[in-house]
Coordinates of C-alpha atoms and ligand atoms in Angstrom, one line a residue:
Chain A
M483 CA 19.2 -14.6 -26.5
T484 CA 22.5 -12.7 -26.4
G485 CA 21.9 -9.0 -26.7
S486 CA 18.2 -9.1 -25.8
L487 CA 17.1 -7.0 -22.9
I488 CA 13.9 -9.0 -22.6
H489 CA 13.9 -12.7 -23.4
L490 CA 11.0 -15.0 -23.1
H491 CA 11.0 -18.6 -24.1
N492 CA 8.0 -20.8 -24.2
V493 CA 6.3 -19.0 -21.3
Q494 CA 3.1 -20.6 -20.0
K495 CA 0.6 -19.0 -17.6
K496 CA -2.6 -20.3 -16.2
F497 CA -5.2 -18.7 -14.0
G498 CA -6.9 -21.6 -12.4
H499 CA -7.8 -23.9 -15.3
T500 CA -7.7 -21.2 -18.0
T501 CA -4.5 -21.0 -20.0
V502 CA -3.8 -17.4 -20.5
L503 CA -0.3 -17.6 -22.1
D504 CA 0.4 -20.6 -24.2
G505 CA 4.0 -20.8 -25.1
I506 CA 5.2 -17.2 -25.6
S507 CA 8.6 -16.6 -27.0
L508 CA 10.0 -13.2 -27.8
D509 CA 13.1 -11.0 -27.7
V510 CA 13.3 -7.3 -27.2
R511 CA 16.6 -5.8 -28.0
A512 CA 18.1 -2.4 -27.0
G513 CA 16.4 0.3 -29.1
D514 CA 13.4 -1.8 -30.0
V515 CA 9.9 -0.4 -29.9
M516 CA 7.6 -3.3 -29.8
A517 CA 3.9 -2.8 -30.2
V518 CA 1.7 -5.6 -28.8
I519 CA -1.8 -5.7 -30.2
G520 CA -4.6 -8.2 -30.3
P521 CA -8.2 -8.7 -29.1
S522 CA -9.3 -8.3 -25.6
G523 CA -8.4 -11.2 -23.3
S524 CA -5.6 -12.4 -25.6
G525 CA -3.1 -12.1 -22.7
K526 CA -1.3 -8.9 -23.6
S527 CA -1.5 -7.4 -20.0
T528 CA -0.5 -10.8 -18.5
L529 CA 2.5 -10.9 -20.8
L530 CA 3.7 -7.5 -19.6
R531 CA 3.0 -8.3 -16.0
I532 CA 5.1 -11.5 -16.3
V533 CA 8.0 -9.5 -17.8
N534 CA 8.4 -7.7 -14.5
Q535 CA 7.0 -10.5 -12.4
L536 CA 3.9 -8.8 -11.1
E537 CA 2.5 -12.2 -12.2
Q538 CA 4.6 -15.4 -12.0
H539 CA 4.7 -17.7 -15.0
D540 CA 4.1 -21.4 -14.6
A541 CA 6.7 -22.6 -17.1
G542 CA 9.2 -21.4 -19.6
L543 CA 12.0 -18.8 -19.3
V544 CA 11.9 -15.1 -18.6
A545 CA 15.3 -13.3 -18.6
I546 CA 15.9 -9.5 -18.2
N547 CA 19.3 -8.4 -19.6
G548 CA 20.5 -12.0 -19.3
E549 CA 19.3 -12.6 -15.7
K550 CA 16.6 -15.3 -15.3
I551 CA 13.7 -14.4 -13.1
D552 CA 10.8 -16.5 -11.8
A553 CA 8.9 -17.3 -8.7
A554 CA 12.1 -18.5 -7.0
T555 CA 14.0 -15.3 -7.5
P556 CA 14.8 -13.8 -4.1
R557 CA 12.9 -10.6 -3.4
R558 CA 16.0 -8.3 -3.3
Q559 CA 17.3 -9.6 -6.6
L560 CA 13.9 -9.2 -8.1
A561 CA 13.6 -5.7 -6.9
R562 CA 17.0 -4.9 -8.4
I563 CA 16.0 -6.4 -11.7
R564 CA 12.7 -4.5 -11.7
T565 CA 14.6 -1.2 -11.5
Q566 CA 15.8 -2.0 -15.0
V567 CA 12.3 -2.3 -16.4
G568 CA 9.9 0.6 -15.9
M569 CA 6.2 0.1 -16.2
V570 CA 3.4 2.5 -17.1
F571 CA -0.1 1.3 -16.3
Q572 CA -3.5 2.0 -17.9
G573 CA -4.7 3.4 -14.5
F574 CA -1.6 5.6 -13.8
H575 CA -1.2 4.4 -10.2
L576 CA 0.4 7.6 -9.1
W577 CA 0.8 7.7 -5.3
P578 CA -1.8 10.2 -4.1
N579 CA -0.2 10.9 -0.7
M580 CA 2.8 12.8 -2.2
S581 CA 3.5 15.5 -4.7
V582 CA 4.3 15.0 -8.4
L583 CA 8.0 15.6 -7.6
D584 CA 8.0 13.0 -4.8
N585 CA 6.3 10.5 -7.0
I586 CA 9.3 10.8 -9.3
T587 CA 12.1 11.1 -6.8
L588 CA 11.0 8.4 -4.2
A589 CA 12.5 5.5 -6.0
P590 CA 15.8 7.2 -7.0
R591 CA 16.3 8.5 -3.5
T592 CA 15.4 5.2 -1.8
I593 CA 17.1 2.8 -4.2
R594 CA 19.8 4.7 -6.0
G595 CA 20.7 6.7 -2.9
L596 CA 20.5 10.1 -4.6
S597 CA 20.3 13.1 -2.4
R598 CA 17.2 15.2 -2.4
E599 CA 18.9 17.9 -4.5
Q600 CA 20.2 15.4 -7.1
A601 CA 16.9 13.6 -7.3
D602 CA 15.0 16.9 -7.6
A603 CA 17.3 18.1 -10.3
Q604 CA 16.8 14.9 -12.3
A605 CA 13.1 15.0 -11.7
E606 CA 12.9 18.5 -13.0
Q607 CA 14.6 17.6 -16.2
L608 CA 12.2 14.7 -16.6
L609 CA 9.2 16.9 -15.9
A610 CA 10.4 19.4 -18.5
R611 CA 10.8 16.5 -21.0
V612 CA 7.1 15.5 -20.4
G613 CA 6.0 19.1 -20.4
L614 CA 5.0 19.4 -16.8
S615 CA 7.5 21.6 -15.1
A616 CA 4.7 23.8 -13.7
Q617 CA 3.0 20.9 -12.0
R618 CA 6.0 19.7 -9.8
D619 CA 4.4 20.6 -6.5
R620 CA 0.9 19.5 -7.2
R621 CA -0.8 16.4 -5.8
P622 CA -1.7 13.8 -8.5
E623 CA -5.5 14.3 -7.9
N624 CA -5.1 17.9 -9.1
L625 CA -3.9 16.7 -12.5
S626 CA -5.8 15.8 -15.7
G627 CA -5.6 12.2 -16.8
G628 CA -3.1 13.0 -19.6
Q629 CA -0.9 14.9 -17.1
K630 CA -1.1 11.9 -14.6
Q631 CA 0.1 9.6 -17.3
R632 CA 3.0 11.8 -18.3
V633 CA 4.0 12.0 -14.6
A634 CA 3.9 8.2 -14.5
I635 CA 6.2 8.1 -17.6
A636 CA 8.6 10.5 -15.8
R637 CA 8.5 8.3 -12.7
A638 CA 9.4 5.2 -14.8
L639 CA 12.2 7.1 -16.5
A640 CA 13.7 8.3 -13.2
M641 CA 15.2 4.9 -12.5
E642 CA 16.9 5.1 -15.9
P643 CA 15.6 1.7 -16.9
L644 CA 16.8 -0.4 -19.8
A645 CA 13.3 -0.7 -21.1
I646 CA 9.8 0.6 -20.3
L647 CA 6.6 -1.5 -20.5
F648 CA 3.4 0.4 -21.4
D649 CA 0.0 -1.3 -20.8
E650 CA -2.6 0.6 -22.8
P651 CA -1.3 3.9 -21.5
T652 CA -4.0 6.0 -23.2
S653 CA -7.1 3.8 -23.1
A654 CA -8.4 5.5 -19.9
L655 CA -8.0 8.9 -21.6
D656 CA -10.2 11.1 -23.8
P657 CA -8.8 11.3 -27.3
H658 CA -7.5 14.9 -26.9
L659 CA -5.7 13.9 -23.7
S660 CA -4.3 10.7 -25.3
N661 CA -2.5 12.7 -27.9
E662 CA -0.3 14.6 -25.4
V663 CA 0.7 11.2 -23.9
L664 CA 1.3 9.6 -27.3
E665 CA 3.5 12.6 -28.3
V666 CA 5.7 12.1 -25.2
M667 CA 6.0 8.4 -26.0
A668 CA 6.8 9.1 -29.6
D669 CA 9.5 11.5 -28.5
L670 CA 11.0 8.9 -26.2
A671 CA 10.9 6.3 -28.9
T672 CA 12.3 8.3 -31.8
T673 CA 14.6 11.0 -30.3
A674 CA 15.7 9.3 -27.0
G675 CA 15.8 5.8 -28.3
V676 CA 14.1 4.3 -25.2
T677 CA 13.4 0.6 -25.5
M678 CA 9.7 -0.1 -25.2
M679 CA 7.1 -2.7 -25.2
V680 CA 3.7 -1.1 -25.8
V681 CA 0.4 -2.8 -25.5
T682 CA -2.0 -0.6 -27.3
H683 CA -5.3 -0.3 -29.2
E684 CA -4.0 2.8 -31.0
I685 CA -3.1 1.0 -34.2
G686 CA -2.1 4.2 -36.0
F687 CA 0.3 5.1 -33.2
A688 CA 1.8 1.6 -33.2
R689 CA 2.3 1.9 -36.9
R690 CA 4.0 5.2 -36.5
I691 CA 6.5 4.5 -33.6
A692 CA 7.0 0.7 -33.4
N693 CA 9.7 -1.0 -35.4
R694 CA 8.2 -4.4 -34.5
T695 CA 4.6 -5.4 -34.1
V696 CA 3.4 -8.5 -32.3
Y697 CA -0.1 -9.8 -32.7
M698 CA -1.5 -12.0 -29.9
Q699 CA -4.6 -14.1 -29.9
G700 CA -5.7 -16.8 -27.4
G701 CA -2.5 -16.6 -25.4
R702 CA -0.2 -17.1 -28.4
I703 CA 1.9 -14.9 -30.6
V704 CA 0.3 -15.3 -34.0
Q705 CA 2.7 -13.0 -35.7
D706 CA 5.9 -11.1 -34.7
A707 CA 7.1 -9.0 -37.6
P708 CA 8.7 -5.7 -38.6
T709 CA 6.0 -3.1 -38.4
D710 CA 6.2 -2.2 -42.1
T711 CA 5.8 -5.8 -43.2
F712 CA 3.1 -6.4 -40.6
F713 CA 0.8 -3.6 -41.9
E714 CA 1.7 -3.4 -45.5
H715 CA 1.9 -7.1 -46.4
Q716 CA -0.5 -8.6 -44.0
Q717 CA -2.0 -11.9 -45.2
D718 CA -3.4 -13.5 -42.1
P719 CA -7.3 -13.3 -42.3
D720 CA -7.7 -13.0 -38.5
I721 CA -5.3 -10.1 -38.3
L722 CA -6.8 -8.4 -41.3
K723 CA -10.2 -8.7 -39.6
F724 CA -8.9 -7.4 -36.3
L725 CA -7.2 -4.4 -38.1
S726 CA -10.4 -3.6 -40.0
H727 CA -12.3 -3.4 -36.8
T728 CA -10.0 -1.0 -35.0
Chain B
M1475 CA -24.6 15.9 48.3
N1476 CA -21.3 16.7 50.0
W1477 CA -19.0 18.1 47.4
A1478 CA -16.6 19.6 50.0
L1479 CA -15.6 16.2 51.1
V1480 CA -14.9 15.0 47.6
W1481 CA -12.9 18.2 47.1
N1482 CA -10.5 17.0 49.9
Y1483 CA -9.9 13.8 48.0
L1484 CA -9.5 15.5 44.6
P1485 CA -5.7 15.3 44.7
Y1486 CA -5.9 11.6 45.0
L1487 CA -8.4 11.3 42.2
L1488 CA -6.2 13.5 40.0
H1489 CA -3.2 11.4 40.8
A1490 CA -5.2 8.2 40.0
A1491 CA -6.4 9.8 36.7
G1492 CA -2.7 10.3 35.9
M1493 CA -2.2 6.6 36.5
T1494 CA -5.1 5.8 34.2
L1495 CA -3.7 8.1 31.6
L1496 CA -0.3 6.3 31.9
I1497 CA -1.7 2.8 31.7
S1498 CA -3.9 3.9 28.7
A1499 CA -0.9 5.4 26.9
M1500 CA 1.2 2.3 27.4
A1501 CA -1.5 -0.1 26.4
I1502 CA -2.4 2.0 23.3
A1503 CA 1.3 2.3 22.3
G1504 CA 2.0 -1.4 22.8
G1505 CA -1.2 -2.5 21.2
T1506 CA -0.7 -0.2 18.2
V1507 CA 2.8 -1.5 17.5
L1508 CA 1.9 -5.2 18.0
G1509 CA -1.4 -4.7 16.1
L1510 CA 0.5 -3.3 13.1
V1511 CA 3.0 -6.1 13.2
L1512 CA 0.2 -8.7 13.3
A1513 CA -1.7 -7.0 10.5
L1514 CA 1.3 -6.9 8.3
A1515 CA 2.2 -10.5 9.2
R1516 CA -1.3 -11.6 8.3
S1517 CA -1.1 -10.0 4.9
E1518 CA 2.5 -10.7 4.0
L1519 CA 3.7 -13.9 5.7
G1520 CA 1.4 -16.4 4.1
R1521 CA -1.0 -19.0 5.4
W1522 CA 0.4 -20.1 8.7
A1523 CA 1.1 -16.6 10.0
G1524 CA -2.4 -15.5 8.8
F1525 CA -3.9 -18.5 10.6
T1526 CA -2.1 -17.8 13.8
V1527 CA -3.1 -14.1 13.8
A1528 CA -6.7 -15.0 13.1
A1529 CA -6.7 -17.6 15.9
Y1530 CA -5.2 -15.0 18.3
T1531 CA -7.9 -12.4 17.3
W1532 CA -10.6 -15.0 17.7
L1533 CA -9.4 -16.0 21.2
V1534 CA -8.9 -12.4 22.5
R1535 CA -12.1 -11.0 21.0
G1536 CA -14.2 -14.0 22.0
T1537 CA -13.4 -13.9 25.8
P1538 CA -14.1 -11.2 28.4
L1539 CA -11.3 -8.8 29.2
L1540 CA -12.0 -9.4 32.9
L1541 CA -11.3 -13.1 32.4
Q1542 CA -8.1 -12.3 30.5
I1543 CA -7.0 -10.2 33.4
F1544 CA -7.6 -13.1 35.8
V1545 CA -5.8 -15.5 33.6
V1546 CA -2.6 -13.4 33.4
Y1547 CA -2.7 -12.4 37.1
Y1548 CA -3.6 -15.8 38.6
W1549 CA -2.5 -18.4 36.1
L1550 CA 0.9 -17.1 35.0
P1551 CA 2.4 -17.3 38.5
G1552 CA 1.6 -21.1 38.3
L1553 CA 3.8 -21.2 35.2
G1554 CA 6.5 -19.4 37.1
I1555 CA 5.9 -16.0 35.7
R1556 CA 5.2 -13.6 38.5
L1557 CA 4.1 -10.1 37.5
A1558 CA 3.2 -7.2 39.7
A1559 CA -0.3 -5.8 39.3
F1560 CA 0.7 -2.8 37.3
P1561 CA 2.8 -4.5 34.5
A1562 CA 0.3 -7.4 34.4
G1563 CA -2.5 -4.9 33.9
V1564 CA -0.7 -3.0 31.2
M1565 CA 0.2 -6.2 29.5
V1566 CA -3.3 -7.6 29.4
L1567 CA -4.7 -4.3 28.2
A1568 CA -2.1 -4.1 25.4
L1569 CA -2.4 -7.7 24.3
N1570 CA -6.2 -7.3 24.3
A1571 CA -6.1 -4.1 22.3
T1572 CA -3.6 -5.7 19.9
A1573 CA -6.3 -8.1 18.6
Y1574 CA -8.7 -5.3 17.8
Y1575 CA -6.0 -3.0 16.4
A1576 CA -4.7 -5.8 14.2
D1577 CA -8.1 -6.2 12.6
I1578 CA -8.6 -2.4 12.2
F1579 CA -5.2 -2.1 10.5
R1580 CA -5.7 -5.1 8.3
S1581 CA -9.0 -3.8 6.9
A1582 CA -7.5 -0.3 6.4
L1583 CA -4.5 -1.8 4.6
Q1584 CA -6.9 -3.7 2.3
T1585 CA -8.4 -0.4 1.2
V1586 CA -5.2 0.6 -0.5
P1587 CA -5.6 -0.4 -4.2
P1588 CA -3.3 -3.2 -5.4
G1589 CA -2.1 -0.9 -8.2
Q1590 CA -0.5 1.4 -5.6
I1591 CA 1.7 -1.5 -4.5
E1592 CA 2.3 -2.8 -8.1
A1593 CA 3.6 0.7 -9.1
A1594 CA 6.0 0.5 -6.2
L1595 CA 7.1 -3.0 -7.1
A1596 CA 7.5 -2.0 -10.7
V1597 CA 10.1 0.7 -9.9
G1598 CA 11.9 -1.8 -7.7
L1599 CA 11.0 -0.3 -4.3
P1600 CA 11.7 -2.8 -1.5
W1601 CA 8.9 -3.8 0.9
L1602 CA 9.7 -1.6 3.8
P1603 CA 9.8 1.7 2.0
T1604 CA 6.7 0.6 0.1
M1605 CA 4.8 0.1 3.3
R1606 CA 6.2 3.1 5.1
R1607 CA 5.9 5.7 2.3
I1608 CA 3.0 4.5 0.2
V1609 CA 0.7 1.9 1.9
I1610 CA 0.6 2.9 5.5
P1611 CA 0.1 6.7 4.8
Q1612 CA -2.8 5.8 2.6
A1613 CA -4.3 3.3 5.1
F1614 CA -4.0 5.9 7.8
V1615 CA -7.1 7.8 6.8
P1616 CA -9.5 4.9 6.8
A1617 CA -7.9 3.5 10.0
L1618 CA -8.3 6.7 12.0
P1619 CA -11.9 6.6 13.1
P1620 CA -12.0 2.9 14.2
Y1621 CA -8.5 3.4 15.7
I1622 CA -9.6 6.3 17.9
G1623 CA -12.8 4.3 18.8
Q1624 CA -10.8 1.4 20.0
S1625 CA -8.3 3.6 21.8
I1626 CA -11.2 5.1 23.7
T1627 CA -12.3 1.6 24.6
V1628 CA -8.8 0.9 25.9
V1629 CA -9.0 4.0 28.2
K1630 CA -12.4 2.8 29.6
N1631 CA -11.1 -0.8 29.9
T1632 CA -8.3 0.4 32.2
S1633 CA -11.0 0.5 34.9
L1634 CA -11.1 -3.3 34.9
V1635 CA -7.6 -3.7 36.1
S1636 CA -8.9 -2.3 39.4
V1637 CA -9.8 -5.9 40.2
I1638 CA -6.2 -6.8 40.6
S1639 CA -5.6 -3.7 42.7
V1640 CA -3.9 -1.5 40.2
Q1641 CA -4.3 1.9 41.8
E1642 CA -5.9 3.7 38.8
L1643 CA -8.9 5.9 38.8
M1644 CA -11.6 3.3 39.4
F1645 CA -9.7 1.5 42.2
T1646 CA -9.0 4.9 43.9
S1647 CA -12.6 6.0 43.6
E1648 CA -13.8 2.8 45.2
S1649 CA -11.5 3.1 48.1
I1650 CA -12.5 6.7 48.6
Y1651 CA -16.3 6.1 48.6
S1652 CA -16.0 3.0 50.7
S1653 CA -14.5 5.1 53.5
T1654 CA -16.6 8.3 52.9
Y1655 CA -19.8 6.6 51.6
R1656 CA -20.0 9.4 49.1
V1657 CA -20.5 7.2 46.1
V1658 CA -22.4 9.6 43.8
E1659 CA -20.0 12.5 44.2
T1660 CA -16.8 10.4 43.9
I1661 CA -18.1 8.5 40.9
G1662 CA -19.2 11.7 39.4
V1663 CA -15.8 13.2 39.6
A1664 CA -14.2 10.1 38.3
G1665 CA -16.6 10.1 35.3
V1666 CA -15.6 13.7 34.5
L1667 CA -11.9 12.7 34.7
Y1668 CA -12.5 9.7 32.3
L1669 CA -14.3 12.0 30.0
G1670 CA -11.4 14.4 30.1
I1671 CA -9.0 11.6 29.0
T1672 CA -11.2 10.2 26.3
S1673 CA -11.8 13.7 25.0
I1674 CA -8.0 14.1 24.3
L1675 CA -8.4 11.2 21.8
Q1676 CA -11.5 12.7 20.3
V1677 CA -9.9 16.1 19.9
F1678 CA -6.9 14.3 18.3
Q1679 CA -9.2 12.7 15.8
I1680 CA -10.9 16.0 14.9
W1681 CA -7.5 17.7 14.6
M1682 CA -6.1 14.9 12.4
E1683 CA -9.1 14.9 10.1
H1684 CA -8.8 18.7 9.7
R1685 CA -5.1 18.2 8.8
I1686 CA -5.9 15.5 6.3
H1687 CA -8.6 17.5 4.7
A1688 CA -6.3 20.6 4.5
S1689 CA -3.5 18.7 2.9
K1690 CA -5.9 17.2 0.4
T1691 CA -7.4 20.5 -0.7
R1692 CA -4.1 22.4 -0.7
V1693 CA -3.1 23.5 -4.2
R1694 CA 0.4 24.7 -4.2
Ligands
LIG370 N1 -5.7 -12.2 -12.1 C1 -6.4 -12.9 -12.9 N2 -7.2 -14.0 -12.5 C2 -7.9 -14.7 -13.3 N3 -7.9 -14.5 -14.7 C3 -7.2 -13.5 -15.1 C4 -6.5 -12.6 -14.3 N4 -5.9 -11.7 -15.1 C5 -6.3 -12.0 -16.3 N5 -7.1 -13.0 -16.4 C6 -7.7 -13.6 -17.6 O1 -6.6 -13.8 -18.5 C7 -7.0 -13.6 -19.8 C8 -6.0 -12.6 -20.4 O2 -6.1 -11.4 -19.7 P1 -5.3 -10.1 -20.1 O3 -5.7 -9.0 -19.1 O4 -3.8 -10.5 -20.1 O5 -5.8 -9.8 -21.5 P2 -5.5 -8.5 -22.4 O6 -5.1 -9.0 -23.7 O7 -4.7 -7.5 -21.7 O8 -7.0 -7.9 -22.6 P3 -7.5 -6.4 -22.7 O9 -7.2 -5.9 -24.1 O10 -8.9 -6.4 -22.4 O11 -6.7 -5.6 -21.7 C9 -8.5 -13.0 -19.7 O12 -9.3 -14.1 -20.0 C10 -8.6 -12.6 -18.3 O13 -9.9 -12.8 -17.9
LIG371 MG1 -5.0 -5.6 -20.9

């Protein structure tokens, strides 16, 4: 576990009587880009949500940068740990009552105590990086889906997290809009070396940017392998079948 | 009709309308703050807080305001709490409005999609800024119409504290017409004054809705 930013050991999660995660263990190290793939309902979203405790696990260990978190973690400590793990949602979840700029600067100003000038300057750099400098004063509702998701990525980056979790960041988007988001993510992964866990149905994209690929089925990790090995020497019939369908 | 007579009493009626306005403002302000606290307690503090708030709402909404006024004014002294008519009246009106406001705020808070809060949690925003900057501003729009509606009810409810001799508009009207026997004229003027006060709230609602609409359509 030393050196892992995200460490999970034998994590269990039930919703009512259904077991959704059944003994998940994994480690994400600095610089890793981990793709998480698998059929619908296999527990991928639940896994990400447990990593930053939007959902609480029933058993097992979750540690972020060496700090254990679970249902007993005090709110303030949890909030501090969450600043180290950004999250980008399928549905964007931008805050509609403030501008693009304020969506990005709210957390740095509130939590890191940046002045408005400092936070604005940082946000402008981030907006430039995701190609949205011209949109800084717009309301989220006046953006396209692809633009919204790029703002959400900038918002996550603004806290300078150790890692970012992406839950199907492009599956609410038309193909031509997904590409602009995927390009931003690829840039973060390859040139900026941002550590990521990416749940995705875009197999080609996973193959291109991930250095590790995890395949989940029925709440278990069926395979966790270097991306090259995973795609080029795949032997598992279930995984081959899944890959041939997507 | 003898309007000239009522004209002589107009200064008293205006003064009484000022009292009604003051009582309304205090009851609305108190009820709003307490209602918001109860609504947040109900959604944030778990089962027992939720149960307590629900019980309070049930009790207050299920009994007549007039009865509540009597309870506070005639029962509390028995428990050693002696309040003058004015503070007692304001207190009952505020505590009564609290139950209604709490319910209005609770349902408005529930209209904010969970993803909004999850996005705030995910960047590590603490609870208070999440509520203040994200949840409450978004709950404001759906809360506004029922909130104004309830506030208008509070204004009209102030007439009931006349039964414990708070010298507001209704009480003053009654004492004027019982000496002048000009019921229709006096009550007519009082009605216009009530309408004036409630109109402030309705104008406020229209103005806020315009502002909200304008800020939504603004493309900067
Ligand atoms: N809040 C919840 N309450 C009850 N059951 C839930 C809840 N969230 C998820 N589940 C169930 O847990 C299982 C795993 O869900 P999850 O969303 O993690 O799957 P997924 O792999 O992300 O699927 P998809 O590819 O469709 O997004 C599903 O059977 C789902 O119905
Ligand atoms: Mg999912």
